[in-house]
PDB file of C-alpha atoms and ligand atoms in Angstrom:
ATOM      1  CA  UNK A   1      -2.896  27.874  51.408  1.00 51.00           C
ATOM      2  CA  UNK A   2      -2.920  29.623  47.996  1.00 50.00           C
ATOM      3  CA  UNK A   3      -1.467  27.460  45.172  1.00 55.00           C
ATOM      4  CA  UNK A   4       1.749  28.872  43.697  1.00 59.00           C
ATOM      5  CA  UNK A   5       1.418  29.887  40.129  1.00 67.00           C
ATOM      6  CA  UNK A   6       3.151  27.624  37.856  1.00 89.00           C
ATOM      7  CA  UNK A   7       5.431  30.314  36.414  1.00 97.00           C
ATOM      8  CA  UNK A   8       6.267  32.327  39.451  1.00 95.00           C
ATOM      9  CA  UNK A   9       9.946  33.391  39.678  1.00 93.00           C
ATOM     10  CA  UNK A  10      10.364  32.693  35.988  1.00 98.00           C
ATOM     11  CA  UNK A  11      11.611  35.194  33.467  1.00 98.00           C
ATOM     12  CA  UNK A  12      10.427  34.966  29.838  1.00 98.00           C
ATOM     13  CA  UNK A  13      11.322  36.821  26.628  1.00 99.00           C
ATOM     14  CA  UNK A  14       8.501  36.652  24.005  1.00 99.00           C
ATOM     15  CA  UNK A  15       9.691  37.883  20.589  1.00 99.00           C
ATOM     16  CA  UNK A  16       7.034  39.464  18.421  1.00 98.00           C
ATOM     17  CA  UNK A  17       4.855  40.168  21.454  1.00 99.00           C
ATOM     18  CA  UNK A  18       3.419  43.580  20.361  1.00 98.00           C
ATOM     19  CA  UNK A  19       0.585  41.967  18.394  1.00 98.00           C
ATOM     20  CA  UNK A  20      -1.156  38.578  17.464  1.00 98.00           C
ATOM     21  CA  UNK A  21      -0.164  35.303  18.968  1.00 99.00           C
ATOM     22  CA  UNK A  22       2.959  36.672  20.771  1.00 99.00           C
ATOM     23  CA  UNK A  23       0.890  39.303  22.513  1.00 98.00           C
ATOM     24  CA  UNK A  24      -1.480  36.701  23.843  1.00 98.00           C
ATOM     25  CA  UNK A  25       1.457  34.431  24.927  1.00 98.00           C
ATOM     26  CA  UNK A  26       3.093  37.256  26.833  1.00 98.00           C
ATOM     27  CA  UNK A  27      -0.258  38.113  28.620  1.00 98.00           C
ATOM     28  CA  UNK A  28      -0.870  34.413  29.376  1.00 98.00           C
ATOM     29  CA  UNK A  29       2.732  33.747  30.744  1.00 98.00           C
ATOM     30  CA  UNK A  30       2.381  36.894  32.931  1.00 98.00           C
ATOM     31  CA  UNK A  31      -1.050  35.625  34.317  1.00 97.00           C
ATOM     32  CA  UNK A  32       0.856  32.431  35.187  1.00 97.00           C
ATOM     33  CA  UNK A  33       3.304  34.548  37.271  1.00 96.00           C
ATOM     34  CA  UNK A  34       6.271  35.031  34.876  1.00 98.00           C
ATOM     35  CA  UNK A  35       7.947  38.269  34.357  1.00 98.00           C
ATOM     36  CA  UNK A  36       7.941  39.093  30.755  1.00 98.00           C
ATOM     37  CA  UNK A  37      10.038  41.012  28.239  1.00 98.00           C
ATOM     38  CA  UNK A  38       7.926  42.167  25.282  1.00 98.00           C
ATOM     39  CA  UNK A  39       9.978  42.279  22.062  1.00 99.00           C
ATOM     40  CA  UNK A  40       8.891  44.029  18.966  1.00 98.00           C
ATOM     41  CA  UNK A  41      10.402  45.352  15.729  1.00 98.00           C
ATOM     42  CA  UNK A  42       8.504  48.710  15.196  1.00 98.00           C
ATOM     43  CA  UNK A  43       5.266  48.968  16.981  1.00 98.00           C
ATOM     44  CA  UNK A  44       6.473  50.624  20.210  1.00 98.00           C
ATOM     45  CA  UNK A  45       3.020  51.784  21.150  1.00 98.00           C
ATOM     46  CA  UNK A  46       1.463  48.381  20.953  1.00 98.00           C
ATOM     47  CA  UNK A  47       4.255  46.802  22.779  1.00 98.00           C
ATOM     48  CA  UNK A  48       3.906  49.365  25.640  1.00 98.00           C
ATOM     49  CA  UNK A  49       0.136  48.686  25.802  1.00 98.00           C
ATOM     50  CA  UNK A  50       0.913  44.985  26.366  1.00 98.00           C
ATOM     51  CA  UNK A  51       3.464  45.899  29.113  1.00 98.00           C
ATOM     52  CA  UNK A  52       1.124  48.251  30.842  1.00 98.00           C
ATOM     53  CA  UNK A  53      -1.754  45.720  30.877  1.00 98.00           C
ATOM     54  CA  UNK A  54       0.674  43.320  32.750  1.00 98.00           C
ATOM     55  CA  UNK A  55       1.986  45.945  35.054  1.00 97.00           C
ATOM     56  CA  UNK A  56      -1.482  47.429  35.849  1.00 96.00           C
ATOM     57  CA  UNK A  57      -2.373  47.157  39.591  1.00 89.00           C
ATOM     58  CA  UNK A  58       1.006  45.763  40.631  1.00 90.00           C
ATOM     59  CA  UNK A  59       3.666  47.376  42.867  1.00 89.00           C
ATOM     60  CA  UNK A  60       6.591  45.937  40.977  1.00 94.00           C
ATOM     61  CA  UNK A  61       7.416  45.924  37.299  1.00 96.00           C
ATOM     62  CA  UNK A  62       6.467  42.640  35.829  1.00 97.00           C
ATOM     63  CA  UNK A  63       6.795  43.518  32.126  1.00 98.00           C
ATOM     64  CA  UNK A  64       9.228  45.651  30.070  1.00 98.00           C
ATOM     65  CA  UNK A  65       9.454  46.189  26.451  1.00 98.00           C
ATOM     66  CA  UNK A  66      12.537  45.783  24.196  1.00 98.00           C
ATOM     67  CA  UNK A  67      12.927  46.878  20.499  1.00 98.00           C
ATOM     68  CA  UNK A  68      15.067  44.400  18.672  1.00 98.00           C
ATOM     69  CA  UNK A  69      15.253  42.963  15.184  1.00 98.00           C
ATOM     70  CA  UNK A  70      15.708  39.235  15.762  1.00 98.00           C
ATOM     71  CA  UNK A  71      17.391  38.836  12.366  1.00 98.00           C
ATOM     72  CA  UNK A  72      20.401  40.637  13.762  1.00 98.00           C
ATOM     73  CA  UNK A  73      22.739  38.843  16.218  1.00 98.00           C
ATOM     74  CA  UNK A  74      23.774  42.079  17.942  1.00 98.00           C
ATOM     75  CA  UNK A  75      20.208  43.075  18.577  1.00 98.00           C
ATOM     76  CA  UNK A  76      19.354  39.596  19.965  1.00 99.00           C
ATOM     77  CA  UNK A  77      22.245  39.821  22.306  1.00 98.00           C
ATOM     78  CA  UNK A  78      20.875  43.203  23.543  1.00 98.00           C
ATOM     79  CA  UNK A  79      17.438  41.617  24.011  1.00 98.00           C
ATOM     80  CA  UNK A  80      18.831  39.083  26.344  1.00 99.00           C
ATOM     81  CA  UNK A  81      20.979  41.816  27.976  1.00 98.00           C
ATOM     82  CA  UNK A  82      17.832  43.875  28.578  1.00 98.00           C
ATOM     83  CA  UNK A  83      15.968  41.018  30.020  1.00 98.00           C
ATOM     84  CA  UNK A  84      18.791  40.187  32.504  1.00 98.00           C
ATOM     85  CA  UNK A  85      19.112  43.869  33.505  1.00 98.00           C
ATOM     86  CA  UNK A  86      15.395  44.115  34.149  1.00 98.00           C
ATOM     87  CA  UNK A  87      14.681  40.726  35.808  1.00 98.00           C
ATOM     88  CA  UNK A  88      17.743  38.484  36.210  1.00 98.00           C
ATOM     89  CA  UNK A  89      18.427  35.273  34.612  1.00 98.00           C
ATOM     90  CA  UNK A  90      16.166  34.153  31.793  1.00 98.00           C
ATOM     91  CA  UNK A  91      14.243  30.897  32.004  1.00 98.00           C
ATOM     92  CA  UNK A  92      11.865  30.913  28.944  1.00 99.00           C
ATOM     93  CA  UNK A  93      12.366  32.056  25.385  1.00 99.00           C
ATOM     94  CA  UNK A  94       9.304  31.966  23.185  1.00 99.00           C
ATOM     95  CA  UNK A  95      10.366  32.969  19.684  1.00 98.00           C
ATOM     96  CA  UNK A  96       7.151  34.227  18.052  1.00 98.00           C
ATOM     97  CA  UNK A  97       8.268  37.025  15.789  1.00 98.00           C
ATOM     98  CA  UNK A  98       7.683  36.021  12.127  1.00 98.00           C
ATOM     99  CA  UNK A  99       6.743  37.401   8.630  1.00 98.00           C
ATOM    100  CA  UNK A 100       4.737  36.117   5.799  1.00 98.00           C
ATOM    101  CA  UNK A 101       4.606  37.741   2.278  1.00 96.00           C
ATOM    102  CA  UNK A 102       0.818  38.752   1.991  1.00 96.00           C
ATOM    103  CA  UNK A 103       1.027  38.407  -1.846  1.00 95.00           C
ATOM    104  CA  UNK A 104       1.436  34.644  -1.650  1.00 95.00           C
ATOM    105  CA  UNK A 105       3.400  34.514  -4.905  1.00 95.00           C
ATOM    106  CA  UNK A 106       4.151  31.028  -6.348  1.00 97.00           C
ATOM    107  CA  UNK A 107       7.809  29.996  -6.072  1.00 98.00           C
ATOM    108  CA  UNK A 108       8.373  30.820  -9.846  1.00 98.00           C
ATOM    109  CA  UNK A 109       7.510  34.479  -9.070  1.00 97.00           C
ATOM    110  CA  UNK A 110       9.268  34.844  -5.766  1.00 97.00           C
ATOM    111  CA  UNK A 111      12.073  37.268  -5.796  1.00 97.00           C
ATOM    112  CA  UNK A 112      15.468  36.624  -4.159  1.00 98.00           C
ATOM    113  CA  UNK A 113      14.742  39.594  -1.849  1.00 97.00           C
ATOM    114  CA  UNK A 114      11.410  38.131  -0.736  1.00 97.00           C
ATOM    115  CA  UNK A 115      12.991  34.693  -0.028  1.00 98.00           C
ATOM    116  CA  UNK A 116      15.880  36.293   1.882  1.00 98.00           C
ATOM    117  CA  UNK A 117      13.650  38.541   4.045  1.00 98.00           C
ATOM    118  CA  UNK A 118      11.335  35.631   4.953  1.00 98.00           C
ATOM    119  CA  UNK A 119      14.342  33.459   5.839  1.00 98.00           C
ATOM    120  CA  UNK A 120      16.180  36.333   7.676  1.00 98.00           C
ATOM    121  CA  UNK A 121      13.356  36.745  10.148  1.00 98.00           C
ATOM    122  CA  UNK A 122      11.686  33.357  10.401  1.00 98.00           C
ATOM    123  CA  UNK A 123      14.717  31.037  10.169  1.00 98.00           C
ATOM    124  CA  UNK A 124      17.847  33.092  10.958  1.00 98.00           C
ATOM    125  CA  UNK A 125      15.916  34.909  13.589  1.00 98.00           C
ATOM    126  CA  UNK A 126      14.954  31.684  15.267  1.00 99.00           C
ATOM    127  CA  UNK A 127      18.517  30.386  15.058  1.00 99.00           C
ATOM    128  CA  UNK A 128      19.880  33.637  16.656  1.00 99.00           C
ATOM    129  CA  UNK A 129      17.310  33.715  19.394  1.00 99.00           C
ATOM    130  CA  UNK A 130      17.741  29.895  20.067  1.00 99.00           C
ATOM    131  CA  UNK A 131      21.553  30.230  20.063  1.00 98.00           C
ATOM    132  CA  UNK A 132      21.482  33.056  22.475  1.00 98.00           C
ATOM    133  CA  UNK A 133      19.008  31.174  24.762  1.00 98.00           C
ATOM    134  CA  UNK A 134      21.050  27.927  24.616  1.00 98.00           C
ATOM    135  CA  UNK A 135      23.940  29.941  25.953  1.00 98.00           C
ATOM    136  CA  UNK A 136      22.153  32.068  28.563  1.00 98.00           C
ATOM    137  CA  UNK A 137      18.902  30.436  29.699  1.00 98.00           C
ATOM    138  CA  UNK A 138      18.964  28.934  33.216  1.00 98.00           C
ATOM    139  CA  UNK A 139      20.480  25.372  33.328  1.00 98.00           C
ATOM    140  CA  UNK A 140      19.574  22.716  35.756  1.00 98.00           C
ATOM    141  CA  UNK A 141      15.691  22.954  35.533  1.00 97.00           C
ATOM    142  CA  UNK A 142      12.966  25.285  34.118  1.00 97.00           C
ATOM    143  CA  UNK A 143      14.951  26.353  31.040  1.00 98.00           C
ATOM    144  CA  UNK A 144      12.573  26.384  27.961  1.00 98.00           C
ATOM    145  CA  UNK A 145      12.960  27.316  24.361  1.00 99.00           C
ATOM    146  CA  UNK A 146       9.882  27.356  22.129  1.00 99.00           C
ATOM    147  CA  UNK A 147       9.874  28.420  18.463  1.00 99.00           C
ATOM    148  CA  UNK A 148       6.779  29.235  16.700  1.00 98.00           C
ATOM    149  CA  UNK A 149       6.425  27.169  13.434  1.00 98.00           C
ATOM    150  CA  UNK A 150       3.388  26.616  11.274  1.00 98.00           C
ATOM    151  CA  UNK A 151       0.977  23.841  10.346  1.00 97.00           C
ATOM    152  CA  UNK A 152       1.574  24.846   6.714  1.00 97.00           C
ATOM    153  CA  UNK A 153       4.848  22.832   6.947  1.00 98.00           C
ATOM    154  CA  UNK A 154       2.553  19.842   6.848  1.00 96.00           C
ATOM    155  CA  UNK A 155      -0.287  21.129   4.602  1.00 95.00           C
ATOM    156  CA  UNK A 156       2.101  22.415   1.906  1.00 95.00           C
ATOM    157  CA  UNK A 157      -0.182  25.099   0.599  1.00 94.00           C
ATOM    158  CA  UNK A 158       0.591  26.806  -2.683  1.00 96.00           C
ATOM    159  CA  UNK A 159       1.727  30.379  -2.274  1.00 96.00           C
ATOM    160  CA  UNK A 160       3.493  29.619   1.025  1.00 97.00           C
ATOM    161  CA  UNK A 161       6.790  28.298  -0.488  1.00 98.00           C
ATOM    162  CA  UNK A 162       9.464  30.500   1.332  1.00 98.00           C
ATOM    163  CA  UNK A 163       7.320  30.718   4.456  1.00 98.00           C
ATOM    164  CA  UNK A 164       6.842  27.032   4.779  1.00 98.00           C
ATOM    165  CA  UNK A 165      10.468  26.215   3.860  1.00 98.00           C
ATOM    166  CA  UNK A 166      11.642  28.665   6.448  1.00 98.00           C
ATOM    167  CA  UNK A 167       9.415  27.122   9.279  1.00 98.00           C
ATOM    168  CA  UNK A 168      10.494  23.595   8.124  1.00 98.00           C
ATOM    169  CA  UNK A 169      14.029  24.472   8.765  1.00 98.00           C
ATOM    170  CA  UNK A 170      13.154  25.860  12.264  1.00 99.00           C
ATOM    171  CA  UNK A 171      11.399  22.580  13.197  1.00 98.00           C
ATOM    172  CA  UNK A 172      14.419  20.583  12.215  1.00 98.00           C
ATOM    173  CA  UNK A 173      16.868  22.970  13.909  1.00 98.00           C
ATOM    174  CA  UNK A 174      14.807  22.879  17.117  1.00 99.00           C
ATOM    175  CA  UNK A 175      14.787  19.101  17.429  1.00 98.00           C
ATOM    176  CA  UNK A 176      18.476  19.047  16.930  1.00 98.00           C
ATOM    177  CA  UNK A 177      19.023  21.727  19.431  1.00 98.00           C
ATOM    178  CA  UNK A 178      16.980  19.811  22.101  1.00 98.00           C
ATOM    179  CA  UNK A 179      19.319  16.826  21.714  1.00 98.00           C
ATOM    180  CA  UNK A 180      22.456  19.019  21.857  1.00 98.00           C
ATOM    181  CA  UNK A 181      21.111  20.492  25.038  1.00 98.00           C
ATOM    182  CA  UNK A 182      21.519  17.065  26.855  1.00 98.00           C
ATOM    183  CA  UNK A 183      22.620  17.727  30.352  1.00 98.00           C
ATOM    184  CA  UNK A 184      21.347  21.266  30.665  1.00 98.00           C
ATOM    185  CA  UNK A 185      17.671  20.377  31.551  1.00 98.00           C
ATOM    186  CA  UNK A 186      16.766  22.944  28.948  1.00 98.00           C
ATOM    187  CA  UNK A 187      13.922  21.796  26.532  1.00 98.00           C
ATOM    188  CA  UNK A 188      13.418  22.983  23.019  1.00 99.00           C
ATOM    189  CA  UNK A 189      10.187  22.505  21.011  1.00 99.00           C
ATOM    190  CA  UNK A 190       8.152  24.084  18.318  1.00 99.00           C
ATOM    191  CA  UNK A 191       4.478  25.025  18.472  1.00 99.00           C
ATOM    192  CA  UNK A 192       2.936  25.028  15.056  1.00 98.00           C
ATOM    193  CA  UNK A 193      -0.378  26.655  14.785  1.00 98.00           C
ATOM    194  CA  UNK A 194      -2.917  26.343  11.920  1.00 98.00           C
ATOM    195  CA  UNK A 195      -4.782  29.373  10.684  1.00 97.00           C
ATOM    196  CA  UNK A 196      -5.159  31.893  13.602  1.00 98.00           C
ATOM    197  CA  UNK A 197      -7.138  35.151  13.359  1.00 98.00           C
ATOM    198  CA  UNK A 198      -4.402  37.755  13.417  1.00 98.00           C
ATOM    199  CA  UNK A 199      -3.090  40.536  11.125  1.00 98.00           C
ATOM    200  CA  UNK A 200      -0.761  38.097   9.509  1.00 98.00           C
ATOM    201  CA  UNK A 201      -3.407  35.678   8.550  1.00 98.00           C
ATOM    202  CA  UNK A 202      -5.848  38.250   7.253  1.00 98.00           C
ATOM    203  CA  UNK A 203      -3.415  40.178   5.148  1.00 98.00           C
ATOM    204  CA  UNK A 204      -3.946  39.747   1.498  1.00 97.00           C
ATOM    205  CA  UNK A 205      -6.857  37.278   1.804  1.00 97.00           C
ATOM    206  CA  UNK A 206     -10.403  37.887   0.566  1.00 97.00           C
ATOM    207  CA  UNK A 207     -13.408  37.216   2.911  1.00 98.00           C
ATOM    208  CA  UNK A 208     -14.355  34.207   0.667  1.00 98.00           C
ATOM    209  CA  UNK A 209     -10.873  32.791   1.163  1.00 97.00           C
ATOM    210  CA  UNK A 210     -10.832  33.299   4.878  1.00 98.00           C
ATOM    211  CA  UNK A 211     -14.283  31.577   5.129  1.00 98.00           C
ATOM    212  CA  UNK A 212     -13.049  28.657   3.020  1.00 97.00           C
ATOM    213  CA  UNK A 213     -10.066  28.259   5.168  1.00 97.00           C
ATOM    214  CA  UNK A 214     -12.060  28.346   8.283  1.00 97.00           C
ATOM    215  CA  UNK A 215     -14.301  25.647   6.978  1.00 97.00           C
ATOM    216  CA  UNK A 216     -11.531  23.295   6.162  1.00 96.00           C
ATOM    217  CA  UNK A 217     -10.868  22.966   9.832  1.00 97.00           C
ATOM    218  CA  UNK A 218     -13.070  20.178  11.354  1.00 97.00           C
ATOM    219  CA  UNK A 219     -14.164  22.593  14.206  1.00 97.00           C
ATOM    220  CA  UNK A 220     -15.168  24.987  11.353  1.00 97.00           C
ATOM    221  CA  UNK A 221     -13.656  28.121  12.666  1.00 98.00           C
ATOM    222  CA  UNK A 222     -10.348  29.963  12.610  1.00 98.00           C
ATOM    223  CA  UNK A 223      -7.982  29.498  15.553  1.00 98.00           C
ATOM    224  CA  UNK A 224      -7.884  32.208  18.105  1.00 98.00           C
ATOM    225  CA  UNK A 225      -4.667  33.490  19.893  1.00 98.00           C
ATOM    226  CA  UNK A 226      -6.179  32.178  23.039  1.00 98.00           C
ATOM    227  CA  UNK A 227      -6.087  28.621  21.568  1.00 98.00           C
ATOM    228  CA  UNK A 228      -2.347  28.772  21.239  1.00 98.00           C
ATOM    229  CA  UNK A 229      -0.989  30.606  24.316  1.00 98.00           C
ATOM    230  CA  UNK A 230      -1.986  27.962  26.912  1.00 98.00           C
ATOM    231  CA  UNK A 231       0.014  25.351  25.009  1.00 98.00           C
ATOM    232  CA  UNK A 232       3.065  27.431  24.989  1.00 98.00           C
ATOM    233  CA  UNK A 233       2.487  28.089  28.769  1.00 98.00           C
ATOM    234  CA  UNK A 234       2.155  24.329  29.428  1.00 98.00           C
ATOM    235  CA  UNK A 235       5.638  23.671  27.598  1.00 98.00           C
ATOM    236  CA  UNK A 236       7.179  26.524  29.685  1.00 98.00           C
ATOM    237  CA  UNK A 237       5.869  25.029  32.972  1.00 97.00           C
ATOM    238  CA  UNK A 238       7.579  22.421  35.155  1.00 97.00           C
ATOM    239  CA  UNK A 239       4.714  20.017  34.107  1.00 96.00           C
ATOM    240  CA  UNK A 240       5.831  20.474  30.535  1.00 97.00           C
ATOM    241  CA  UNK A 241       9.370  19.231  30.933  1.00 97.00           C
ATOM    242  CA  UNK A 242       8.734  15.773  29.354  1.00 98.00           C
ATOM    243  CA  UNK A 243       7.655  17.268  26.117  1.00 98.00           C
ATOM    244  CA  UNK A 244      11.040  17.815  24.480  1.00 98.00           C
ATOM    245  CA  UNK A 245      12.272  17.863  20.816  1.00 98.00           C
ATOM    246  CA  UNK A 246       8.698  17.846  19.570  1.00 98.00           C
ATOM    247  CA  UNK A 247       6.610  19.784  17.120  1.00 98.00           C
ATOM    248  CA  UNK A 248       3.117  20.442  18.547  1.00 98.00           C
ATOM    249  CA  UNK A 249       0.557  21.225  15.850  1.00 98.00           C
ATOM    250  CA  UNK A 250      -2.277  23.427  17.368  1.00 98.00           C
ATOM    251  CA  UNK A 251      -4.692  23.674  14.474  1.00 97.00           C
ATOM    252  CA  UNK A 252      -8.182  22.281  15.474  1.00 97.00           C
ATOM    253  CA  UNK A 253      -7.476  19.221  13.193  1.00 97.00           C
ATOM    254  CA  UNK A 254      -6.855  21.482  10.009  1.00 93.00           C
ATOM    255  CA  UNK A 255      -5.588  19.468   7.034  1.00 85.00           C
TER     256      UNK A 255
HETATM  257  P1  LIG B 301       1.555  39.080  13.457  1.00 69.92           P
HETATM  258  O1  LIG B 301       0.206  39.360  14.096  1.00 69.92           O
HETATM  259  O2  LIG B 301       1.872  39.564  12.058  1.00 69.92           O
HETATM  260  O3  LIG B 301       2.684  39.588  14.491  1.00 69.92           O
HETATM  261  C1  LIG B 301       4.017  39.513  14.205  1.00 69.92           C
HETATM  262  C2  LIG B 301       4.902  40.029  15.296  1.00 69.92           C
HETATM  263  O4  LIG B 301       6.280  39.761  14.962  1.00 69.92           O
HETATM  264  C3  LIG B 301       4.787  41.435  15.602  1.00 69.92           C
HETATM  265  O5  LIG B 301       4.969  41.607  17.007  1.00 69.92           O
HETATM  266  C4  LIG B 301       5.994  42.029  14.947  1.00 69.92           C
HETATM  267  O6  LIG B 301       6.545  43.213  15.623  1.00 69.92           O
HETATM  268  C5  LIG B 301       7.075  40.936  15.185  1.00 69.92           C
HETATM  269  N1  LIG B 301       8.113  40.936  14.263  1.00 69.92           N
HETATM  270  C6  LIG B 301       8.172  40.900  12.918  1.00 69.92           C
HETATM  271  N2  LIG B 301       9.520  40.981  12.339  1.00 69.92           N
HETATM  272  C7  LIG B 301      10.258  41.035  13.514  1.00 69.92           C
HETATM  273  C8  LIG B 301      11.657  41.156  13.518  1.00 69.92           C
HETATM  274  N3  LIG B 301      12.481  41.146  12.685  1.00 69.92           N
HETATM  275  N4  LIG B 301      12.179  41.309  14.847  1.00 69.92           N
HETATM  276  C9  LIG B 301      11.364  41.248  16.034  1.00 69.92           C
HETATM  277  N5  LIG B 301      10.012  41.241  15.850  1.00 69.92           N
HETATM  278  C10 LIG B 301       9.455  41.069  14.599  1.00 69.92           C
HETATM  279  O7  LIG B 301       1.877  37.571  13.414  1.00 69.92           O
HETATM  280  P2  LIG B 301       1.090  36.333  14.244  1.00 69.92           P
HETATM  281  O8  LIG B 301       0.034  35.836  13.388  1.00 69.92           O
HETATM  282  O9  LIG B 301       0.841  36.669  15.613  1.00 69.92           O
HETATM  283  O10 LIG B 301       2.297  35.198  14.136  1.00 69.92           O
HETATM  284  C11 LIG B 301       3.048  34.976  15.276  1.00 69.92           C
HETATM  285  C12 LIG B 301       3.852  33.594  14.878  1.00 69.92           C
HETATM  286  O11 LIG B 301       3.125  32.576  14.619  1.00 69.92           O
HETATM  287  C13 LIG B 301       4.755  33.894  13.695  1.00 69.92           C
HETATM  288  O12 LIG B 301       6.047  33.124  13.792  1.00 69.92           O
HETATM  289  C14 LIG B 301       3.857  33.147  12.551  1.00 69.92           C
HETATM  290  O13 LIG B 301       4.710  32.649  11.517  1.00 69.92           O
HETATM  291  C15 LIG B 301       3.341  31.946  13.369  1.00 69.92           C
HETATM  292  N6  LIG B 301       2.043  31.517  12.869  1.00 69.92           N
HETATM  293  C16 LIG B 301       0.988  32.360  12.673  1.00 69.92           C
HETATM  294  C17 LIG B 301      -0.195  31.794  12.139  1.00 69.92           C
HETATM  295  C18 LIG B 301      -1.300  32.525  11.796  1.00 69.92           C
HETATM  296  O14 LIG B 301      -2.340  32.073  11.126  1.00 69.92           O
HETATM  297  N7  LIG B 301      -1.555  33.776  12.315  1.00 69.92           N
HETATM  298  C19 LIG B 301      -0.310  30.322  11.814  1.00 69.92           C
HETATM  299  C20 LIG B 301       0.928  29.490  12.080  1.00 69.92           C
HETATM  300  C21 LIG B 301       2.081  30.096  12.538  1.00 69.92           C
HETATM  301  P3  LIG B 301       5.874  44.798  15.247  1.00 69.92           P
HETATM  302  O15 LIG B 301       4.520  44.779  15.812  1.00 69.92           O
HETATM  303  O16 LIG B 301       6.772  45.659  15.878  1.00 69.92           O
HETATM  304  O17 LIG B 301       5.996  44.876  13.794  1.00 69.92           O
END
């Protein structure tokens, strides 16, 4: 008898799934059997490409796209409405949408606007998505909330002030949320990658800097999106239930 895929009958929302890590997470969850909502901010074409890759060769729709700015409560609500309309009750939220100022200014040169725009997406967005999920994700088993943080919270690199601070706040919020979700069987965790080869990572960096960062990792390479997605899928699975209120650093041992 064929083994049942671990995420069959599960519905997942992946924010920031048009590109980078979120895209691979969406594809990976779909390969495990989940139905997936591909959220994005502006890149409709790339989001559609992810959905059509998942839907290719299947009779039923297994992925839909939904444009929503996660820093706005009303749009986050609409994102969950769209998921429920397409597939029914939601089990899994993976909040992957994020921004990083590619100029990496030190804090003394960081504008109020740059601080706010980083916190609006990374921190407030994670709060709004987590709050909506805590209210609407299936209770009693299989409910999962995963927020993407960053290993830079631990490495405290110069130039990453607002970004690292926004992710540090997400880590603390997520651990408290997990404890507040007592009785629901919904787990809440963070996955905190180190440097991963995506548009976000390469923006504003010279080749020499990219090489130096890659060499800092004991495995002497950058992370790939495929290094991160299976960890998120494990947390989303039934087998991952006992990992709760944690920050899982996925960074090849990067300092
Ligand atoms: P990326 O390639 O820049 O992709 C960012 C994604 O977020 C895109 O899908 C983008 O949508 C979406 N997005 C941005 N603002 C949004 C908003 N307001 N509402 C909804 N979606 C929004 O980034 P990535 O490297 O894959 O990073 C994914 C996550 O991992 C982020 O949270 C990041 O902080 C974290 N992370 C990344 C690294 C790394 O080295 N790459 C390391 C540690 C942690 P559009 O395509 O529509 O613009």
